[in-house]
Amino acid sequence: MIMIKETIVIKNENGLHALPASRFVKLADTYSSNVSITKDGIEVNGKSIMGILTLACEKGSKVILKCEGRDEKEAMKALRLILEGQD
Amino acid sequence: MAREKILKGIAVSRGIARGTVFVYETERIEVFQTPIHPVYLDDESARFERALDKTKRELVNIQERINQEIGQDFAQFLDAQILMLDDDAINKEVKKRIIEKKKNAEFVFHQVMNEYAEKLGASKDTYLKERVADIWDVGTRVLRNLLGLTHSSVVDIPEGSIIAAHDISPSEAALINPKTTLGIATEVGGRTSHTAITARALEIPAVLGIAGLMDKIKNGEKVIIDGDRGILVKNPKAGRIHFYENAKKKDQELQKELSPYCEMPSRTRDGRHIDISANIEFFSEYTHAKKYGAEGIGLFRTEFLYLTRRGTPTEEEQYRVYNALAARMKPNPVIIRTYDLGGDKIFSDYHEANPFLGWRAIRVCMDDLDFFKSQLRAILRASVNKNVKIMFPMISTYEEIKRVNLIFGKVKKELHEKNIPFDEDIQFGIMVETPSAAIMSSHLAHQVDFFSIGSNDLTQYTLAVDRGNEKISQLFDHFHPAVLNLIKRVIDSGHESHIWVGLCGELAADPIAIPLLIGLGIDELSMNPSSIPRAKMVLRAITIAQCEGIAETVLGFRTALEVKKYLRRQLSSILPNIDKVIP
């Protein structure tokens, strides 16, 4: 299995705050792939709301989204939309 | 006999309540550190799991309650809390440390939550910083369940209680039971707090922001909450009780007398239909609008979206609220007013000498186009319901409308390009609340689909009176002939251009003003939901010919006093029992 990763700029007006973070986690949970977000060298589990919130992703910050598993492509496609505020 | 004492606060939910104080305290939880024998480590993990499950069930119940009673959009803040309980990272970390450190679950869980709270609290982003409160709201719930503490909850308080608290957390406010809770008083919080929203939704009288409340009040004391004047009376004297009992009785009789009017059509005696709609501030108030017989929402103030969350709402959050309101009011119209925010509300370090003459409402929005456009997009997307109209506050010049219209057109074009549907025929209106807009209304009318006269600000600007200033507040009078002449001018200008004209200030709800406004030709009156039955009662008693005669006479008067005396006399002769329904 290969892992895919993409660099994404957070476009949500308030950064990745509680509501988009909740949506992200709920959606991430529907995929069997492992999902992680990395910001400033700190990597957290993409299925952990506390992890994501503690990254404090403000609008404009750069993060790396990694998906690894059978459905990694679908996961990447859907999850990046939330980070970009387009869901 | 204990001395009577009056405590002042902020009136957030109207009505009078007399009852017994129930002090609601969130006592501090002491977390002890105990070693666990290796044999029992699995049991300790299992105990932690059970506490999480129990907490989750509690939160899901609360969420369902909010969904039913206030509306889905207000239950969303619990999503994040429920996800925190499901969070595998926390779950695993706690279990790992229980085994490694051989310590009790309370201690370990508290430690883990503390670490997360610290990380979040260190964020530069104020919005994320405030999520620390969510962590502790849910964390405390888990700790209580671990410790087997019974919740000091607002759910099971004795009947006839007045809740007194320092503050009530959002998840707890949602549990307030209107059967047992007669009134609410807190030390902190204002009109936009969750407690205030809940109190209004349940129609429980509430006074918040009472300084030093918890030091001044004890369990079991007798108090009166006056949600109209924003006061709490402790140990009320017999005379005071009598006064309030009387007021309450009168209010109940009045409601009984007026309630049949909720369902009646809003027509004059000779059959002219006048739209009577509701001014609302919060989504949840649409239920009141319907209950009191509003034919639509004449003014949906959107500021709460900004103020309750202390920050810019996303387009999605705005859209969800507008769409939910439009869908629930269908096919009746919903007029959404864009943000009427002062610069000081948005930027905490921004102050100006004359905020009412300063950088506010449309002026702020035009300087922050990203922010403004996200609201326009959200409103346009909600307009697929076909009953949404958009309205802009504080317009004072012709160029302003042209510029707003240009931006509105651009946003529509962008939506077109993205194939996002909206109502192509959405009505575009302005509030007429500055004298300059009223004077130039014949020109402005060519640019818009409707006018809504904001009589409160129009009065303040026309008479140069700040009504918040107690020294001169007696000069504030919306019956001043200068104001009435401007209102006439706006209505006439609108009708010449074949657009409709409404009025959404307090004047609309004043029974003696209704015959006058109808005589001047007003098409719509928008007011507080609870004033609607009384307005219909007046409306159904009068004829257009009577109103026109009244308007003509009034326009000849020189003082507000003459106007009011005359209007009162006229209305009494048409409706002899009107004195009963005028406060």
XYZ file of C-alpha atoms in Angstrom:
670
model
C 0.000 0.000 0.000
C 1.267 3.440 -0.803
C 0.524 6.516 1.202
C -0.672 9.749 -0.418
C -0.015 13.181 1.001
C -0.855 16.694 -0.073
C -0.028 20.133 1.197
C -3.157 22.181 1.768
C -3.717 25.794 2.787
C -6.577 26.184 5.294
C -9.178 28.431 3.732
C -11.880 28.316 6.393
C -12.527 31.841 7.626
C -11.956 30.936 11.263
C -9.357 28.307 10.664
C -10.101 24.699 11.441
C -12.413 25.498 14.351
C -14.792 23.228 16.209
C -17.478 22.771 13.546
C -15.295 22.015 10.496
C -13.025 19.968 12.759
C -16.069 17.959 13.871
C -17.121 17.457 10.271
C -13.589 16.447 9.340
C -13.367 13.846 12.099
C -16.819 12.423 11.378
C -15.985 12.082 7.699
C -12.464 10.718 8.323
C -14.013 8.044 10.515
C -16.016 6.706 7.577
C -12.824 5.648 5.772
C -10.738 2.664 6.729
C -7.511 4.516 5.813
C -5.332 6.088 8.451
C -5.600 9.851 8.252
C -3.190 12.373 9.710
C -2.642 16.109 9.625
C 0.790 17.661 10.104
C 1.433 21.305 10.901
C 4.791 22.844 11.810
C 6.289 19.374 12.098
C 3.645 18.144 14.559
C 1.574 15.240 13.301
C -1.795 14.340 14.766
C -4.358 11.623 14.114
C -6.969 12.937 11.691
C -9.653 10.966 13.493
C -8.970 12.758 16.786
C -10.848 16.004 17.347
C -8.588 16.963 20.235
C -5.541 16.392 18.113
C -6.848 18.577 15.316
C -7.966 21.367 17.637
C -4.602 21.497 19.384
C -2.875 22.078 16.038
C -4.626 25.478 16.103
C -4.884 25.723 12.325
C -5.675 29.338 11.586
C -6.858 30.568 8.199
C -3.938 30.576 5.780
C -1.848 28.021 7.664
C -0.229 25.222 5.668
C -0.840 21.621 6.644
C 0.048 18.242 5.204
C -2.850 15.819 4.880
C -1.847 12.159 4.727
C -4.148 9.253 3.924
C -2.985 5.652 3.964
C -5.091 2.596 3.291
C -7.439 0.903 0.859
C -9.681 3.926 0.318
C -6.955 6.579 0.591
C -7.796 8.245 -2.727
C -11.458 8.779 -1.901
C -10.541 9.915 1.601
C -8.060 12.480 0.284
C -10.526 13.819 -2.242
C -13.320 14.317 0.303
C -11.267 15.467 3.276
C -9.285 18.136 1.488
C -12.547 19.872 0.579
C -13.276 20.432 4.269
C -9.821 21.858 4.880
C -10.304 24.162 1.934
C -13.696 25.216 3.227
C -15.508 23.925 0.151
C -17.590 21.138 1.580
C -38.719 40.056 58.662
C -35.778 40.281 56.276
C -35.224 43.596 54.513
C -36.280 44.022 50.919
C -33.456 44.493 48.468
C -33.456 45.297 44.754
C -30.666 43.942 42.523
C -30.207 45.285 39.013
C -29.211 43.272 35.969
C -29.911 42.961 32.261
C -33.484 42.152 31.186
C -33.121 39.295 28.691
C -36.475 37.519 28.801
C -39.724 39.288 29.626
C -42.359 38.493 32.237
C -42.717 38.422 36.002
C -41.979 35.461 38.242
C -42.244 35.041 41.999
C -40.659 32.011 43.593
C -38.069 30.423 45.830
C -34.366 30.668 45.122
C -32.651 27.489 44.028
C -28.923 28.134 44.050
C -27.340 26.229 41.211
C -23.666 25.753 41.898
C -21.090 23.960 39.891
C -18.992 22.874 42.828
C -15.283 22.349 42.314
C -14.351 18.774 41.699
C -11.424 17.477 43.728
C -9.403 14.943 41.805
C -7.477 12.560 44.048
C -4.461 10.538 43.116
C -4.582 6.891 44.235
C -2.340 3.982 43.286
C -4.156 1.022 41.722
C -3.082 -2.530 42.378
C -1.885 -4.188 39.109
C -4.651 -6.807 39.404
C -7.308 -4.125 39.138
C -5.859 -2.095 36.250
C -8.265 -3.622 33.728
C -11.192 -2.819 35.982
C -9.985 0.734 36.173
C -9.953 1.009 32.378
C -13.412 -0.518 32.221
C -14.657 1.994 34.791
C -13.294 4.773 32.594
C -15.095 3.332 29.555
C -18.386 3.236 31.454
C -18.001 6.848 32.516
C -17.400 7.856 28.890
C -20.465 5.913 27.752
C -22.648 7.445 30.417
C -21.429 10.940 29.560
C -22.056 10.344 25.895
C -25.617 9.218 26.567
C -26.165 12.361 28.622
C -24.865 14.624 25.872
C -26.860 12.895 23.135
C -29.991 13.372 25.253
C -29.218 17.042 25.717
C -28.620 17.440 22.003
C -31.970 15.863 21.176
C -33.684 18.180 23.608
C -32.110 21.254 22.077
C -33.003 20.007 18.599
C -36.627 19.741 19.583
C -36.997 22.848 21.675
C -34.685 25.434 20.215
C -33.514 24.172 16.854
C -30.795 22.132 15.304
C -28.457 25.001 14.721
C -28.068 25.498 18.424
C -27.240 21.884 19.155
C -24.171 21.866 16.955
C -21.826 23.082 19.640
C -22.348 19.686 21.285
C -21.040 17.838 18.222
C -17.484 18.741 19.135
C -18.058 17.688 22.744
C -19.468 14.302 21.749
C -16.561 13.743 19.367
C -14.161 14.488 22.203
C -15.660 11.521 24.073
C -15.262 9.322 21.009
C -11.712 10.486 20.496
C -9.525 7.401 20.289
C -6.375 9.400 20.928
C -7.617 10.422 24.373
C -9.144 7.070 25.092
C -5.939 5.170 24.322
C -3.730 7.672 26.090
C -5.767 7.434 29.289
C -5.807 3.636 29.271
C -2.093 3.495 28.510
C -1.279 5.771 31.427
C -3.554 3.880 33.817
C -1.428 0.797 33.135
C 1.947 2.563 33.062
C 1.462 4.744 36.101
C -0.865 2.398 38.001
C -2.990 5.353 38.940
C -6.749 5.902 39.159
C -8.731 6.886 36.069
C -9.829 10.278 37.483
C -6.273 11.379 38.033
C -5.025 10.170 34.651
C -7.981 11.549 32.692
C -7.714 14.915 34.404
C -4.019 15.023 33.572
C -4.604 14.230 29.888
C -7.400 16.797 29.548
C -5.216 19.365 31.256
C -2.461 18.819 28.706
C -4.859 19.333 25.809
C -6.412 22.397 27.451
C -2.952 23.896 27.950
C -1.992 23.354 24.328
C -5.213 24.904 23.116
C -5.020 27.759 25.610
C -1.573 28.636 24.269
C -2.982 29.183 20.770
C -2.808 32.714 19.438
C -6.223 32.277 17.890
C -8.869 33.580 20.305
C -11.565 31.352 18.850
C -9.553 28.189 19.420
C -8.528 29.459 22.832
C -12.169 29.600 23.822
C -12.615 25.916 23.013
C -10.860 25.280 26.321
C -14.299 25.907 27.856
C -15.687 23.020 25.762
C -12.906 20.728 26.950
C -13.755 21.470 30.552
C -17.510 21.344 30.025
C -17.219 17.781 28.765
C -14.226 16.877 30.951
C -16.070 17.841 34.123
C -19.026 15.731 33.099
C -16.780 12.685 32.694
C -15.077 13.329 36.043
C -18.423 13.572 37.821
C -19.495 10.290 36.336
C -16.191 8.677 37.304
C -16.530 9.944 40.856
C -20.162 8.866 40.973
C -21.187 12.411 41.877
C -24.777 13.249 41.255
C -25.093 16.188 38.961
C -26.157 19.351 40.611
C -28.426 19.789 37.659
C -31.085 22.273 36.719
C -33.236 19.318 35.645
C -34.494 18.129 38.978
C -35.115 21.286 40.927
C -38.237 21.668 43.062
C -41.327 23.197 41.530
C -41.712 26.947 41.841
C -37.975 27.650 41.725
C -36.055 30.665 40.585
C -32.617 29.482 39.475
C -29.787 31.643 40.795
C -26.330 30.878 39.427
C -22.987 32.434 38.698
C -23.326 31.123 35.165
C -25.083 28.228 33.479
C -23.072 26.254 30.931
C -24.600 25.875 27.445
C -25.183 22.149 27.849
C -26.844 22.761 31.218
C -28.955 25.715 30.028
C -30.509 23.379 27.487
C -31.870 21.238 30.324
C -33.828 23.961 32.089
C -37.326 22.676 32.723
C -40.079 25.267 32.224
C -42.463 23.231 34.410
C -40.381 23.716 37.526
C -38.353 26.804 36.696
C -40.283 30.049 37.050
C -37.378 32.432 36.564
C -33.635 32.671 36.033
C -31.006 35.006 37.467
C -27.257 34.852 36.873
C -24.162 36.857 37.684
C -22.679 36.790 34.191
C -24.097 36.685 30.675
C -26.057 39.071 28.481
C -28.732 39.087 25.781
C -26.760 36.823 23.469
C -25.727 34.129 25.963
C -27.086 30.602 25.660
C -28.980 31.069 28.915
C -30.767 34.126 27.488
C -31.630 32.353 24.237
C -32.987 29.364 26.138
C -35.001 31.550 28.530
C -36.654 33.396 25.660
C -37.331 30.192 23.745
C -39.073 28.733 26.809
C -40.655 32.091 27.747
C -39.147 32.036 31.229
C -38.549 35.508 32.763
C -34.808 36.082 33.174
C -32.444 38.734 34.454
C -28.745 38.136 33.805
C -25.558 39.990 34.611
C -26.495 40.789 38.232
C -23.208 41.833 39.848
C -22.414 39.986 43.091
C -25.593 37.888 42.930
C -24.125 34.800 44.563
C -22.988 36.728 47.654
C -26.319 38.427 48.045
C -28.675 35.506 47.736
C -29.309 32.229 49.572
C -31.148 28.992 48.870
C -34.801 29.159 49.848
C -35.134 32.949 49.830
C -38.257 34.478 48.319
C -37.627 36.619 45.260
C -39.380 38.294 42.349
C -37.809 38.374 38.890
C -38.952 41.265 36.725
C -37.826 40.394 33.213
C -39.256 43.617 31.771
C -37.300 46.018 33.965
C -34.255 43.810 34.531
C -34.461 43.590 38.317
C -34.528 40.962 41.021
C -36.358 41.823 44.267
C -35.146 39.900 47.305
C -37.523 39.484 50.271
C -40.222 41.592 48.612
C -42.454 43.689 50.885
C -46.179 42.980 50.950
C -46.829 46.102 48.880
C -44.334 45.038 46.234
C -45.794 41.535 46.045
C -49.230 43.049 45.656
C -48.007 45.323 42.860
C -46.414 42.465 40.953
C -49.281 40.042 41.516
C -51.579 42.672 40.108
C -49.332 43.328 37.143
C -49.085 39.608 36.505
C -52.832 39.123 36.756
C -53.469 42.008 34.395
C -50.903 40.641 31.977
C -52.549 37.209 32.026
C -56.030 38.665 31.516
C -54.705 40.758 28.681
C -53.052 37.752 27.027
C -56.338 35.861 27.354
C -58.292 38.694 25.813
C -55.817 39.132 22.977
C -55.094 35.494 22.197
C -58.016 35.013 19.766
C -56.465 37.722 17.580
C -53.356 35.595 16.892
C -55.296 33.505 14.415
C -57.304 36.305 12.822
C -56.435 37.801 9.449
C -54.762 41.218 9.590
C -57.375 43.289 7.817
C -58.979 46.639 8.544
C -62.718 46.703 9.287
C -63.340 47.655 5.672
C -61.194 44.816 4.374
C -57.789 46.325 3.487
C -55.024 43.820 4.129
C -51.933 45.084 5.969
C -48.954 42.764 6.410
C -48.157 42.242 10.065
C -44.819 40.577 10.551
C -42.326 39.896 13.311
C -38.941 41.333 14.238
C -36.723 38.544 15.491
C -33.167 38.371 16.635
C -32.583 34.657 17.050
C -33.511 31.777 14.815
C -35.432 30.045 17.613
C -37.845 32.976 17.880
C -39.578 31.949 14.664
C -41.795 29.781 16.877
C -43.002 32.922 18.682
C -43.593 34.676 15.382
C -45.848 31.813 14.309
C -47.549 31.468 17.666
C -48.571 35.142 17.761
C -49.815 35.099 14.179
C -47.078 36.900 12.224
C -47.448 36.673 8.468
C -43.726 36.638 7.969
C -40.448 37.859 9.397
C -40.198 41.597 8.688
C -36.765 41.903 10.236
C -34.316 39.112 10.947
C -31.392 40.672 12.750
C -28.277 38.702 11.922
C -25.872 40.218 14.434
C -26.321 37.336 16.885
C -24.451 35.058 14.487
C -21.466 37.261 15.064
C -21.967 38.120 18.713
C -22.847 34.710 20.188
C -19.748 33.110 18.795
C -17.476 36.112 19.216
C -16.030 35.914 15.760
C -16.728 35.745 12.070
C -19.178 32.972 11.250
C -18.394 30.928 8.170
C -20.583 31.097 5.086
C -21.839 27.598 5.885
C -22.896 28.503 9.409
C -24.729 31.577 8.157
C -26.369 29.661 5.322
C -27.625 26.940 7.632
C -29.404 29.452 9.873
C -30.925 31.521 7.030
C -31.988 28.418 5.154
C -33.557 26.813 8.219
C -35.512 29.993 8.973
C -36.689 30.437 5.377
C -37.719 26.771 5.142
C -39.704 26.935 8.377
C -41.500 30.190 7.470
C -42.359 29.153 3.908
C -44.353 30.456 2.039
C -44.390 33.573 4.263
C -41.593 36.065 3.567
C -38.394 36.405 5.576
C -36.517 39.705 5.357
C -32.893 39.191 6.288
C -31.033 42.325 7.277
C -27.276 42.318 6.732
C -24.997 42.915 9.712
C -25.777 46.057 11.687
C -22.606 45.914 13.742
C -20.620 48.763 15.212
C -16.894 48.773 14.552
C -16.393 48.382 18.304
C -18.229 45.034 18.244
C -15.887 43.588 15.660
C -12.552 44.966 16.774
C -12.132 44.963 20.531
C -9.416 47.611 20.361
C -11.484 49.951 18.204
C -13.215 52.901 19.856
C -14.740 56.052 18.483
C -16.226 59.182 19.993
C -19.636 58.899 18.261
C -20.401 55.271 17.436
C -23.919 56.091 16.172
C -22.459 58.571 13.720
C -19.468 56.419 13.029
C -18.172 53.283 11.447
C -21.100 50.900 11.668
C -23.468 48.649 9.741
C -23.155 48.966 5.956
C -20.122 51.222 6.393
C -18.195 48.458 8.175
C -19.365 45.814 5.707
C -18.261 47.868 2.697
C -14.776 48.067 4.202
C -14.542 44.319 4.733
C -15.779 42.880 1.482
C -14.751 39.262 2.146
C -16.857 39.275 5.284
C -19.765 41.071 3.587
C -19.739 38.847 0.508
C -19.831 35.676 2.588
C -23.075 36.943 4.138
C -24.529 37.883 0.754
C -23.680 34.431 -0.615
C -25.256 32.738 2.399
C -28.464 34.801 2.020
C -28.620 34.195 -1.729
C -28.165 30.449 -1.283
C -31.017 30.415 1.246
C -33.191 32.317 -1.257
C -33.885 29.090 -3.165
C -36.795 28.831 -0.735
C -38.328 31.660 -2.807
C -39.439 33.655 0.252
C -36.209 35.469 1.174
C -35.725 39.223 0.804
C -32.509 41.068 1.584
C -32.289 44.414 3.366
C -29.372 46.761 4.046
C -29.154 48.929 7.176
C -27.906 52.502 7.695
C -28.018 53.570 4.060
C -27.420 57.310 3.938
C -26.493 58.078 0.328
C -27.463 57.200 -3.233
C -23.899 56.102 -4.075
C -24.016 53.614 -1.217
C -26.973 51.795 -2.763
C -25.263 51.798 -6.142
C -22.118 50.294 -4.616
C -24.021 47.698 -2.589
C -26.011 46.766 -5.672
C -22.820 46.367 -7.669
C -21.340 44.008 -5.093
C -24.628 42.119 -4.843
C -24.592 41.714 -8.639
C -21.008 40.433 -8.537
C -21.840 37.859 -5.892
C -24.829 36.684 -7.943
C -22.578 36.352 -10.992
C -20.050 34.308 -9.036
C -22.810 31.967 -7.880
C -24.016 31.638 -11.456
C -20.534 30.672 -12.598
C -20.360 27.995 -9.923
C -23.873 26.778 -10.799
C -25.088 27.456 -7.279
C -28.845 28.065 -7.365
C -30.582 31.104 -5.861
C -33.769 33.120 -6.393
C -33.172 35.396 -9.392
C -36.098 37.581 -8.331
C -34.948 38.133 -4.762
C -36.208 41.500 -3.516
C -33.509 44.026 -2.615
C -34.483 46.633 -0.024
C -33.050 49.169 2.362
C -33.777 50.387 5.845
C -34.661 54.050 5.790
C -33.327 55.214 9.124
C -31.206 58.261 8.382
C -32.786 61.663 7.647
C -30.657 61.891 4.482
C -32.163 58.673 3.117
C -35.685 59.820 4.042
C -35.220 63.204 2.357
C -33.750 61.631 -0.783
C -36.189 58.713 -0.781
C -37.829 59.626 -4.102
C -34.466 59.015 -5.808
C -33.493 55.993 -3.730
C -36.822 54.350 -4.544
C -35.706 53.836 -8.161
C -32.868 51.618 -6.999
C -34.683 49.229 -4.654
C -37.668 46.865 -4.360
C -38.826 48.054 -0.962
C -38.244 50.412 1.941
C -38.459 49.481 5.595
C -38.512 52.494 7.873
C -36.387 52.025 10.981
C -38.275 54.467 13.173
C -36.025 54.169 16.236
C -32.873 55.336 14.511
C -34.772 57.748 12.282
C -36.116 59.443 15.426
C -32.732 59.534 17.087
C -30.998 61.024 14.045
C -33.783 63.454 13.147
C -34.176 64.853 16.658
C -30.432 64.635 17.437
C -31.237 62.749 20.641
C -29.308 59.810 22.031
C -32.025 57.947 23.861
C -29.503 56.049 25.918
C -28.576 59.353 27.536
C -30.840 59.676 30.577
C -30.479 63.448 30.775
C -32.156 63.972 27.409
C -34.100 60.760 26.835
C -37.384 62.631 27.393
C -36.636 64.432 24.108
C -36.745 61.126 22.245
C -40.254 60.845 20.864
C -41.162 59.008 17.674
C -44.413 60.978 17.564
C -42.495 64.197 16.926
C -44.030 65.862 13.841
C -40.563 66.112 12.248
C -40.285 62.309 12.322
C -43.875 61.794 11.152
C -43.380 64.161 8.206
C -40.298 62.220 7.142
C -42.218 58.943 7.420
C -44.948 60.382 5.185
C -42.344 61.483 2.687
C -40.772 58.011 2.538
C -44.136 56.276 2.065
C -45.157 58.725 -0.677
C -41.804 58.344 -2.479
C -42.094 54.573 -2.347
C -45.614 54.536 -3.707
C -44.743 56.926 -6.540
C -42.157 54.371 -7.643
C -44.585 51.477 -7.072
C -42.573 49.828 -4.329
C -43.932 48.740 -0.965
C -43.035 50.482 2.271
C -42.921 48.910 5.734
C -41.977 50.082 9.195
C -39.996 47.977 11.658
C -39.304 50.230 14.639
C -41.046 50.319 17.993
C -43.577 52.754 16.548
C -45.136 49.858 14.618
C -46.163 48.146 17.859
C -47.684 51.238 19.474
C -51.489 50.871 19.273
C -52.128 54.609 18.913
C -49.616 54.834 16.037
C -51.291 52.135 13.945
C -54.271 54.195 12.637
C -51.867 57.022 11.814
C -49.397 54.807 9.929
C -52.178 53.152 7.975
C -53.610 56.573 7.169
C -50.197 57.536 5.830
C -50.336 54.467 3.574
C -47.950 52.001 5.202
C -48.044 48.513 3.598
C -46.379 46.477 6.309
C -45.819 46.710 10.066
C -43.128 44.602 11.694
C -42.875 44.292 15.471
C -41.976 42.105 18.451
C -43.944 38.870 18.110
C -45.830 39.369 21.386
C -47.181 42.768 20.226
C -48.868 41.262 17.171
C -52.254 40.243 18.656
C -52.789 43.760 20.041
C -51.876 45.310 16.685
C -54.388 43.065 14.935
C -57.054 44.020 17.438
C -56.561 47.720 16.590
C -56.287 47.051 12.887
C -59.526 45.085 12.750
C -61.441 47.891 14.469
C -60.546 50.735 12.110
C -61.381 51.714 8.552
C -59.129 53.270 5.925
C -61.320 56.387 5.792
C -60.956 56.891 9.563
C -57.171 56.414 9.340
C -56.800 58.873 6.478
C -58.738 61.491 8.398
C -56.556 60.915 11.450
C -53.332 61.180 9.415
C -54.411 64.412 7.800
C -55.173 66.024 11.154
C -51.938 64.805 12.725
C -49.802 66.288 9.947
C -51.077 69.712 10.992
C -49.790 69.437 14.586
C -46.696 71.149 15.917
C -45.739 69.047 18.936
C -45.418 65.388 19.872
C -47.726 65.965 22.827
C -50.560 67.235 20.619
C -50.080 64.234 18.353
C -50.205 61.705 21.185
C -53.207 63.267 22.942
C -55.155 63.358 19.713
C -54.250 59.800 18.674
C -55.170 58.430 22.069
C -58.534 60.197 22.017
C -59.291 58.960 18.522
C -58.400 55.380 19.304
C -60.471 55.447 22.540
C -63.527 56.561 20.608
C -63.095 53.710 18.117
C -62.076 51.069 20.660
C -63.534 52.038 24.062
C -61.653 49.284 25.919
C -58.274 50.257 24.457
C -57.059 51.594 27.815
C -57.004 48.024 29.028
C -54.459 46.985 26.441
C -52.212 50.044 26.515
C -49.665 49.884 29.290
